[in-house]
Amino acid sequence: MSTFYHSTRSTHELLTSKQAILQGIAADGGLFICDNLTDKRLDLQAICNNSFMHNAVLVLRTLLDDFTAQEVEKCVEAAYGTSFDSPAITPVTPLGTSWILELWHGPTSAFKDIALQMLPQLMRVSRHGDGRNVMIVTATSGDTGKAALAGFADVAGTGITVFYPEGKVSDVQRLQMVTQTGSNVAVSGVTGNFDDIQTQVKHIFANRELAAQLAAQNIVLSSANSINIGRLVPQVVYYFDAYAQLVRLGALTLGDPLEFYVPTGNFGNVLAGYFAKLMGLPIAKLTVASNANDVLFDFIRTGVYDRRRAFNKTISPSMDILVSSNLERLLYLLSNGDCELISSYMTQLSEQGFYRISKDLLNTLQDTFACGRADDTQTRAVIHKAWTNEKVLLDTHTAVATSVMDAAQPACACRVVLATANAYKFSADVLEAVTGTACTRSGFEAMRELQRLTGIPAPQQLSSLHTAQVLHPHVCSIDAMGAVVSAACEKSF
Ligand SMILES: *Cc1c(COP(=O)(O)O)cnc(C)c1O
C-alpha cells in the first residue's frame, strides 16, 4: 500500500513522501501528515532482534514507502554509518532505577543530529530525477544551525546558508558554526535578534524575483526546520530501538509497557513518540516536560493554547519556544483527521493568539499525554543530584525532563528520559549546577573545569573547537541577507 502525505488543513493535494520532503510545508500553511498510522504496525519481536541501523531501515521504509529498499539502506548508512561516536547510535543507560535514552552521540552533540544527518540524504534522493539544486536557508538561535551544517556539508546537489544573531549565541555555538568545513556551506552572523533574522528568511522565501532568478539557474530554496516530515520520521526510530535495547537489557519483557519523559520545545521529538505508539509500540504515557516557557504544560492540563504570555530566557534555551508548530500534527491525528477543525484552531491562534480544544479532544489527548514543568532552580538541583548520587552528568534540557519524572506518578515500571544534548554543550550552566556556585568562566574554561571535576571527557568535536580555524568571519546587516544567499548559490552550484 502506498502512503500519501497531505496538509493538516486540507486533503486536496496528495503528495508522495519525496515530494513532501522537497516541498517542506504545504501551500495552505499546514504541515504534511499521512493517515492510517495504526495500519503501519511494526513487528516488535523483529525490532527487538535488530540493530539501530536495521530498525531505522524498517521505520523509514514503512513511513516513506516511495523510497526503494536500496535508497533507504544507503541513506541510513550515509547518515549514521560513521558520524556517531557510539556503536548503538542512541544507547540506553541507567539513571538510578530509571533509564536515559542518549540522543547526543552525533557530530554536534545534540539530538537534532538524528534528524539532520538523515534529512539531507532524503533530500538528495528526493531531488534525483528532477535535477534541481536545493539551497537550504536557515535562521538559528544556536543548535539547529550547526546540526544542519554538519548534515548538509558536501551533500551533492545541496547547499546550505545559516544565519545566526551576532553576539547572541554562546562562544561554543558560534565557533561550532564559523569553523564548519565544506564546499557548499555559508555561515554569516547578522546584526539583529533571532526573530528579525527569522522574519527576513521568510521574506527571502517569499521573494518572487529572487525565486525566478534562482529558477533560471536551476536552484530552488528550501528549509531544514523541524516542520519538514523528513525531520520527524527519523525520530520515530529511536523510540522503537530504545524498546529493543531495554528488552535485551532484561528491563522489559516483550509486550511490557514503558513510558517516556521528553524535554519539549517545538513538539517534534514527543510527536515522533506518538507516531511510534500508533505504530504498535506499547507506550503507556508520553510526558511533555516544559521549562518556564510553559505554554504546553498549560495546554495539556486545560485544553487552552495561549501564546499571549511573556517569553522567558532560561538555561535550557532550545526549549524557549511559545509556538510549538508540530502540535498541529498531533491535533490532526487526535481528531481523526478533521482538517476543518485544525484550520479553525490555527486561524484563531494567528488572529487572536489562542484557541481552546473541545472536551472530547482534550480527553483523548490526556489518555496518552501528561505534562510537567521545571524552572531553572529545579533544573540545577536535578543536575546536582544526578551527579552527586549517580555520577551521571545531565545537560540542562535533559534535567528538565528528569525533574518532571521525579515529581510524577509512574505510569508503569519502566521509565525513560530522553537526553537531548551532551552536558558539555552547556558547560557553564552545568558546572554551576554541579558545584552549586555561580560560574563566571567562558565556555571553554567551564568545559575544562567540568572535565577536571568529573573526569568525564568532553566530546572531541567540542573540546577541539577553540583551536579550529575560523572559516566564516562575516557579519552582515538584515538587508544584506539576500545577497549572502545569492553568493552562496554561486559558490555551491
Ligand atoms: C531542539 C531541542 C529540544 C526540543 O525539541 P523539540 O523537538 O523542538 O521539542 C530539546 N533539547 C535540545 C537540546 C534541543 O536542541
XYZ file of C-alpha atoms and ligand atoms in Angstrom:
508
model
C 0.000 0.000 0.000
C 1.239 3.432 -0.874
C 1.461 6.222 1.671
C 0.463 9.728 0.677
C 1.066 12.965 2.516
C -1.259 15.961 2.580
C -1.734 19.166 4.538
C -3.140 19.051 8.084
C -5.606 21.690 6.814
C -6.921 20.013 3.633
C -6.753 16.806 1.596
C -6.939 18.410 -1.883
C -3.345 17.738 -2.733
C -1.797 14.280 -2.204
C 1.987 14.035 -2.332
C 4.471 11.198 -2.151
C 6.896 11.427 0.744
C 9.639 12.544 -1.649
C 7.507 15.447 -2.839
C 6.550 16.369 0.729
C 10.206 16.342 1.828
C 11.220 18.637 -1.019
C 8.307 20.998 -0.547
C 8.713 21.263 3.254
C 5.422 22.970 4.121
C 2.002 22.758 2.417
C 0.809 25.642 0.228
C -2.080 26.421 2.629
C 0.321 26.813 5.565
C -0.480 23.383 7.053
C 2.070 20.649 7.787
C 2.359 17.417 5.824
C 0.907 14.341 7.507
C -0.161 10.841 6.451
C -3.232 8.866 7.525
C -3.766 5.375 8.921
C -0.646 5.155 11.063
C -2.348 2.383 13.043
C -2.274 0.230 9.881
C 1.507 0.519 9.865
C 2.208 -1.628 12.917
C 5.745 -2.915 13.190
C 6.649 -6.419 14.409
C 8.062 -5.832 17.917
C 9.747 -9.235 18.029
C 11.694 -8.395 14.870
C 12.542 -4.910 16.229
C 13.987 -6.455 19.375
C 16.402 -8.618 17.386
C 17.558 -5.719 15.213
C 20.379 -3.186 15.438
C 19.589 0.563 15.323
C 20.575 0.608 11.645
C 18.139 -2.186 10.782
C 15.374 -0.583 12.806
C 15.994 2.707 11.008
C 15.564 0.966 7.652
C 12.353 -0.694 8.858
C 10.753 2.519 10.176
C 11.798 4.645 7.199
C 10.603 2.099 4.649
C 7.232 1.941 6.397
C 6.630 5.703 6.531
C 8.420 6.730 3.321
C 7.295 3.898 1.071
C 8.045 5.579 -2.259
C 11.764 5.162 -1.449
C 13.203 1.840 -2.600
C 14.829 -0.530 -0.094
C 18.200 0.253 -1.600
C 17.646 4.020 -1.377
C 16.696 3.774 2.301
C 19.623 1.499 3.141
C 22.050 3.925 1.521
C 20.522 6.905 3.348
C 20.778 5.115 6.712
C 24.394 4.148 6.107
C 25.336 7.686 4.988
C 23.547 9.308 7.946
C 24.596 7.032 10.811
C 27.383 4.769 9.484
C 30.390 6.777 10.633
C 29.291 10.045 12.225
C 28.114 8.827 15.663
C 30.553 8.042 18.476
C 28.525 5.143 19.932
C 28.037 1.817 18.112
C 24.467 1.762 19.470
C 23.898 5.263 17.900
C 21.307 6.084 20.619
C 22.354 3.987 23.666
C 20.090 3.451 26.696
C 21.927 3.839 30.019
C 20.742 3.599 33.653
C 19.843 6.534 35.914
C 19.010 5.007 39.300
C 16.018 2.736 38.707
C 15.078 4.593 35.503
C 16.735 4.908 32.112
C 18.231 7.568 29.880
C 17.996 7.414 26.093
C 21.162 9.228 24.943
C 20.362 11.076 21.729
C 23.513 13.210 21.674
C 26.206 10.968 20.178
C 26.151 12.668 16.760
C 28.562 15.219 15.266
C 27.127 18.292 17.040
C 26.348 16.632 20.415
C 22.595 17.368 20.318
C 19.610 15.215 19.397
C 18.888 17.250 16.261
C 21.714 15.294 14.596
C 19.490 12.201 14.381
C 17.102 14.028 12.067
C 19.561 16.425 10.428
C 22.048 13.732 9.453
C 19.166 11.979 7.683
C 17.220 14.877 6.099
C 19.989 15.819 3.593
C 20.209 12.186 2.485
C 16.440 12.025 1.980
C 16.566 15.305 0.033
C 19.444 14.070 -2.112
C 17.389 11.034 -3.166
C 14.132 13.005 -3.475
C 15.567 15.571 -5.879
C 17.049 12.847 -8.046
C 15.416 12.828 -11.426
C 14.171 16.371 -11.038
C 17.727 17.639 -11.297
C 17.274 20.924 -9.451
C 19.805 22.031 -6.874
C 18.445 22.757 -3.404
C 19.719 25.692 -1.328
C 18.771 25.373 2.335
C 18.382 28.689 4.150
C 18.149 28.551 7.940
C 17.974 31.071 10.762
C 19.250 29.654 14.024
C 19.251 30.660 17.665
C 22.075 28.184 18.280
C 21.739 24.398 17.902
C 19.818 23.854 14.664
C 22.293 25.802 12.525
C 25.266 23.638 13.380
C 23.349 20.368 13.111
C 22.041 21.412 9.676
C 25.534 22.475 8.531
C 27.011 19.160 9.621
C 24.273 17.241 7.823
C 24.304 19.136 4.521
C 28.072 19.762 4.180
C 29.277 18.290 0.883
C 25.970 16.535 0.082
C 25.709 16.581 -3.724
C 23.049 18.824 -5.242
C 22.518 20.751 -1.995
C 23.914 23.903 -0.450
C 23.296 25.480 2.948
C 23.281 29.038 4.266
C 22.978 29.639 8.006
C 22.319 32.993 9.701
C 22.834 33.484 13.433
C 22.336 36.602 15.604
C 25.816 38.081 16.196
C 26.591 38.349 19.913
C 23.502 36.347 20.945
C 24.748 32.751 20.710
C 27.275 31.157 23.097
C 31.041 31.030 22.294
C 30.809 27.320 21.689
C 27.758 27.602 19.458
C 29.332 30.369 17.348
C 32.611 28.509 16.941
C 30.754 25.330 16.013
C 29.245 27.207 13.064
C 32.034 29.529 11.897
C 34.570 26.672 11.719
C 32.327 24.475 9.517
C 34.141 22.973 6.512
C 32.529 22.007 3.195
C 32.398 23.348 -0.355
C 28.648 24.071 -0.218
C 28.303 25.839 3.149
C 27.890 29.522 4.027
C 27.585 30.984 7.518
C 27.037 34.600 8.470
C 26.411 36.475 11.658
C 23.675 39.105 11.391
C 23.295 42.351 13.321
C 19.855 41.789 14.820
C 17.991 39.345 17.033
C 16.741 35.873 16.153
C 13.168 36.950 15.409
C 14.327 39.670 12.952
C 16.528 37.151 11.170
C 13.765 34.527 11.060
C 11.402 37.132 9.585
C 13.950 38.096 6.929
C 14.444 34.417 5.999
C 10.669 34.183 5.450
C 10.887 37.276 3.218
C 13.683 35.638 1.238
C 11.473 32.563 0.710
C 8.587 34.785 -0.415
C 10.729 36.928 -2.767
C 9.442 36.053 -6.267
C 12.128 37.988 -8.060
C 14.863 36.052 -6.289
C 12.980 32.780 -6.855
C 12.769 33.482 -10.600
C 16.461 34.359 -10.763
C 17.369 31.154 -8.952
C 14.958 29.051 -11.018
C 16.770 30.228 -14.133
C 19.914 28.750 -12.598
C 18.054 25.537 -11.733
C 18.062 26.274 -7.982
C 15.184 26.026 -5.523
C 15.219 27.321 -1.927
C 14.168 25.037 0.926
C 14.194 24.861 4.704
C 15.681 22.438 7.216
C 13.494 23.407 10.121
C 11.547 20.901 12.121
C 8.251 21.129 10.278
C 9.710 19.036 7.435
C 8.310 15.477 7.563
C 11.829 14.314 6.674
C 12.956 15.503 10.103
C 10.096 13.908 12.009
C 10.233 10.378 10.590
C 13.876 9.607 11.581
C 12.953 10.444 15.184
C 10.424 7.592 15.335
C 13.316 5.143 15.060
C 14.866 5.657 18.482
C 11.613 5.073 20.358
C 11.409 1.571 18.869
C 15.132 0.983 19.213
C 15.082 2.013 22.899
C 12.433 -0.656 23.470
C 14.644 -3.245 21.758
C 17.622 -2.280 23.938
C 15.543 -2.444 27.127
C 14.309 -5.951 26.223
C 17.882 -7.056 25.562
C 18.988 -5.492 28.879
C 16.281 -7.509 30.658
C 14.482 -4.363 31.854
C 11.389 -5.263 29.790
C 9.750 -8.484 28.618
C 8.397 -8.336 25.089
C 4.959 -6.702 25.239
C 5.516 -4.827 28.551
C 4.614 -1.125 28.561
C 7.072 1.723 29.088
C 6.817 5.499 29.393
C 8.895 8.394 28.069
C 9.695 11.842 29.544
C 10.535 14.283 26.750
C 12.063 17.784 27.068
C 9.914 19.707 24.601
C 10.021 22.904 22.568
C 8.584 22.591 19.070
C 6.829 19.275 19.911
C 8.736 17.373 17.180
C 10.510 14.887 19.410
C 7.491 13.906 21.518
C 5.245 13.742 18.424
C 7.600 11.119 16.965
C 6.871 9.123 20.136
C 3.155 9.309 19.373
C 3.821 8.020 15.845
C 5.649 5.067 17.474
C 2.683 4.410 19.759
C 0.241 4.408 16.822
C 2.622 2.041 15.020
C 2.364 -0.506 17.825
C 4.948 0.416 20.468
C 3.346 -0.216 23.904
C 3.808 3.302 25.298
C 1.787 3.794 28.490
C 2.390 7.540 28.663
C 4.292 10.325 26.921
C 5.129 13.137 29.314
C 5.820 16.575 27.882
C 8.405 18.406 30.017
C 8.491 22.222 29.817
C 10.786 24.841 31.302
C 9.499 28.256 32.440
C 8.053 28.714 28.928
C 5.140 26.524 29.951
C 2.605 27.066 27.166
C 2.409 23.296 26.518
C 2.118 22.487 30.208
C -0.953 24.730 30.435
C -2.374 23.366 27.189
C -2.206 19.714 28.193
C -3.869 20.407 31.538
C -6.580 22.804 30.360
C -7.034 22.412 26.587
C -6.329 26.120 26.052
C -3.304 27.011 23.933
C -2.466 30.618 24.707
C 0.714 32.159 23.406
C -0.127 35.611 24.801
C 2.473 35.488 27.548
C 5.969 36.723 28.330
C 8.948 34.952 26.801
C 11.382 33.657 29.434
C 15.091 33.225 28.846
C 16.162 30.000 30.614
C 19.227 27.759 30.985
C 17.514 25.291 28.572
C 17.376 27.698 25.584
C 16.438 25.103 22.955
C 13.054 24.806 24.682
C 12.421 28.550 24.849
C 9.511 28.475 22.406
C 5.982 29.904 22.562
C 4.510 28.489 19.340
C 5.002 24.726 19.013
C 4.482 24.108 15.297
C 4.240 20.334 15.449
C 1.268 20.437 17.813
C -0.809 20.979 14.682
C 0.049 17.465 13.543
C -0.927 15.987 16.897
C -4.333 17.712 16.833
C -4.893 16.375 13.320
C -4.163 12.821 14.456
C -6.209 13.069 17.674
C -9.227 14.488 15.833
C -9.151 11.636 13.282
C -8.140 13.980 10.507
C -10.609 16.829 10.968
C -8.894 19.343 8.633
C -11.590 21.979 9.057
C -11.253 21.929 12.829
C -7.447 22.193 12.647
C -7.731 25.104 10.211
C -10.048 26.946 12.535
C -7.764 26.431 15.572
C -4.771 27.720 13.617
C -6.696 30.749 12.367
C -7.733 31.536 15.938
C -4.131 31.199 17.066
C -2.838 33.633 14.459
C -5.700 36.118 14.766
C -6.423 36.029 18.496
C -3.319 34.409 19.968
C -5.134 31.412 21.488
C -7.561 28.526 20.921
C -9.464 26.061 23.098
C -9.915 22.449 22.022
C -13.144 20.517 22.707
C -13.609 18.485 25.880
C -13.587 15.222 23.917
C -10.362 16.103 22.169
C -8.786 17.074 25.497
C -9.810 13.719 26.998
C -8.253 11.851 24.072
C -5.096 13.949 24.432
C -4.837 13.205 28.146
C -5.239 9.449 27.548
C -1.708 9.443 26.141
C -0.046 12.714 27.166
C 0.887 14.019 30.588
C 2.899 17.135 31.378
C 5.183 18.698 33.923
C 7.473 21.681 34.230
C 10.694 22.657 35.925
C 12.167 26.107 36.440
C 15.922 26.852 36.377
C 16.330 26.269 40.129
C 14.710 22.830 39.927
C 16.750 22.054 36.812
C 20.036 22.874 38.564
C 19.021 20.824 41.606
C 18.446 17.729 39.457
C 21.825 18.108 37.714
C 23.459 18.378 41.130
C 21.609 15.324 42.468
C 22.257 13.102 39.421
C 25.968 13.900 39.596
C 26.268 13.535 43.376
C 24.204 10.346 43.719
C 24.662 8.549 40.404
C 27.761 10.095 38.803
C 25.602 10.827 35.746
C 26.132 14.207 34.062
C 22.872 15.645 32.704
C 22.556 18.604 30.363
C 20.088 21.365 31.232
C 17.343 20.128 28.829
C 17.574 16.517 29.940
C 17.473 17.758 33.532
C 14.123 19.489 32.937
C 12.618 16.142 31.907
C 14.324 14.307 34.773
C 12.924 16.789 37.262
C 9.450 16.272 35.807
C 9.877 12.490 36.077
C 10.989 12.704 39.717
C 7.821 14.634 40.571
C 5.407 12.457 38.555
C 3.318 9.428 39.488
C 4.785 6.493 37.493
C 2.502 5.185 34.723
C 4.434 1.884 34.627
C 7.623 0.283 35.931
C 9.911 1.203 33.042
C 10.578 4.956 32.768
C 12.833 6.521 30.148
C 14.094 10.117 29.940
C 15.141 11.393 26.517
C 18.588 13.028 26.794
C 18.691 15.685 24.080
C 22.164 17.208 24.489
C 25.572 16.364 25.855
C 26.224 18.234 29.125
C 29.336 19.905 27.681
C 27.228 21.809 25.181
C 26.017 23.842 28.154
C 29.213 23.650 30.245
C 28.871 26.894 32.214
C 25.342 26.184 33.466
C 26.086 22.526 34.169
C 29.270 23.448 36.061
C 27.314 25.951 38.134
C 24.724 23.282 38.979
C 27.320 20.643 39.856
C 29.374 22.930 42.119
C 26.463 24.941 43.470
C 28.345 28.211 42.934
C 27.897 30.890 40.271
C 30.116 30.378 37.224
C 31.738 33.402 35.572
C 34.064 31.435 33.277
C 33.956 31.452 29.497
C 32.502 28.406 27.738
C 35.893 26.751 27.227
C 37.198 27.417 30.741
C 33.967 25.955 32.125
C 34.396 22.925 29.869
C 37.934 22.296 31.164
C 36.871 22.770 34.784
C 33.914 20.408 34.360
C 36.235 17.765 32.887
C 38.661 18.188 35.780
C 35.884 17.877 38.367
C 34.040 14.919 36.854
C 36.732 13.019 34.954
C 34.246 12.690 32.082
C 35.843 13.804 28.806
C 34.093 16.434 26.664
C 33.250 15.228 23.142
C 36.258 15.792 20.903
C 34.244 17.920 18.453
C 33.531 20.415 21.265
C 36.909 20.490 23.047
C 38.854 20.898 19.796
C 36.833 23.949 18.757
C 38.970 26.661 20.306
C 41.905 25.732 18.071
C 39.836 25.191 14.897
C 40.229 27.657 12.041
C 37.519 30.291 11.630
C 36.320 29.980 8.015
C 33.242 32.237 8.141
C 34.116 35.502 9.932
C 31.464 37.622 8.178
C 28.703 39.596 9.811
C 26.045 41.289 7.649
C 23.031 43.531 8.111
C 19.463 42.212 7.848
C 19.131 43.859 4.425
C 22.214 42.109 3.071
C 20.985 38.561 3.831
C 19.510 38.051 0.345
C 22.863 38.876 -1.247
C 24.565 36.352 1.047
C 22.167 33.651 -0.198
C 22.846 34.555 -3.842
C 26.618 34.410 -3.254
C 26.221 31.032 -1.520
C 24.363 29.692 -4.576
C 27.229 30.831 -6.834
C 29.741 29.123 -4.593
C 27.780 25.876 -4.167
C 26.487 25.072 -7.660
C 15.556 21.251 19.856
C 15.863 20.768 21.231
C 14.838 20.363 22.133
C 13.365 20.475 21.781
O 12.978 19.530 20.811
P 11.570 19.693 20.060
O 11.541 18.599 19.053
O 11.581 21.056 19.446
O 10.504 19.548 21.092
C 15.206 19.871 23.374
N 16.502 19.793 23.749
C 17.514 20.170 22.929
C 18.921 20.077 23.420
C 17.235 20.656 21.641
O 18.261 21.045 20.842
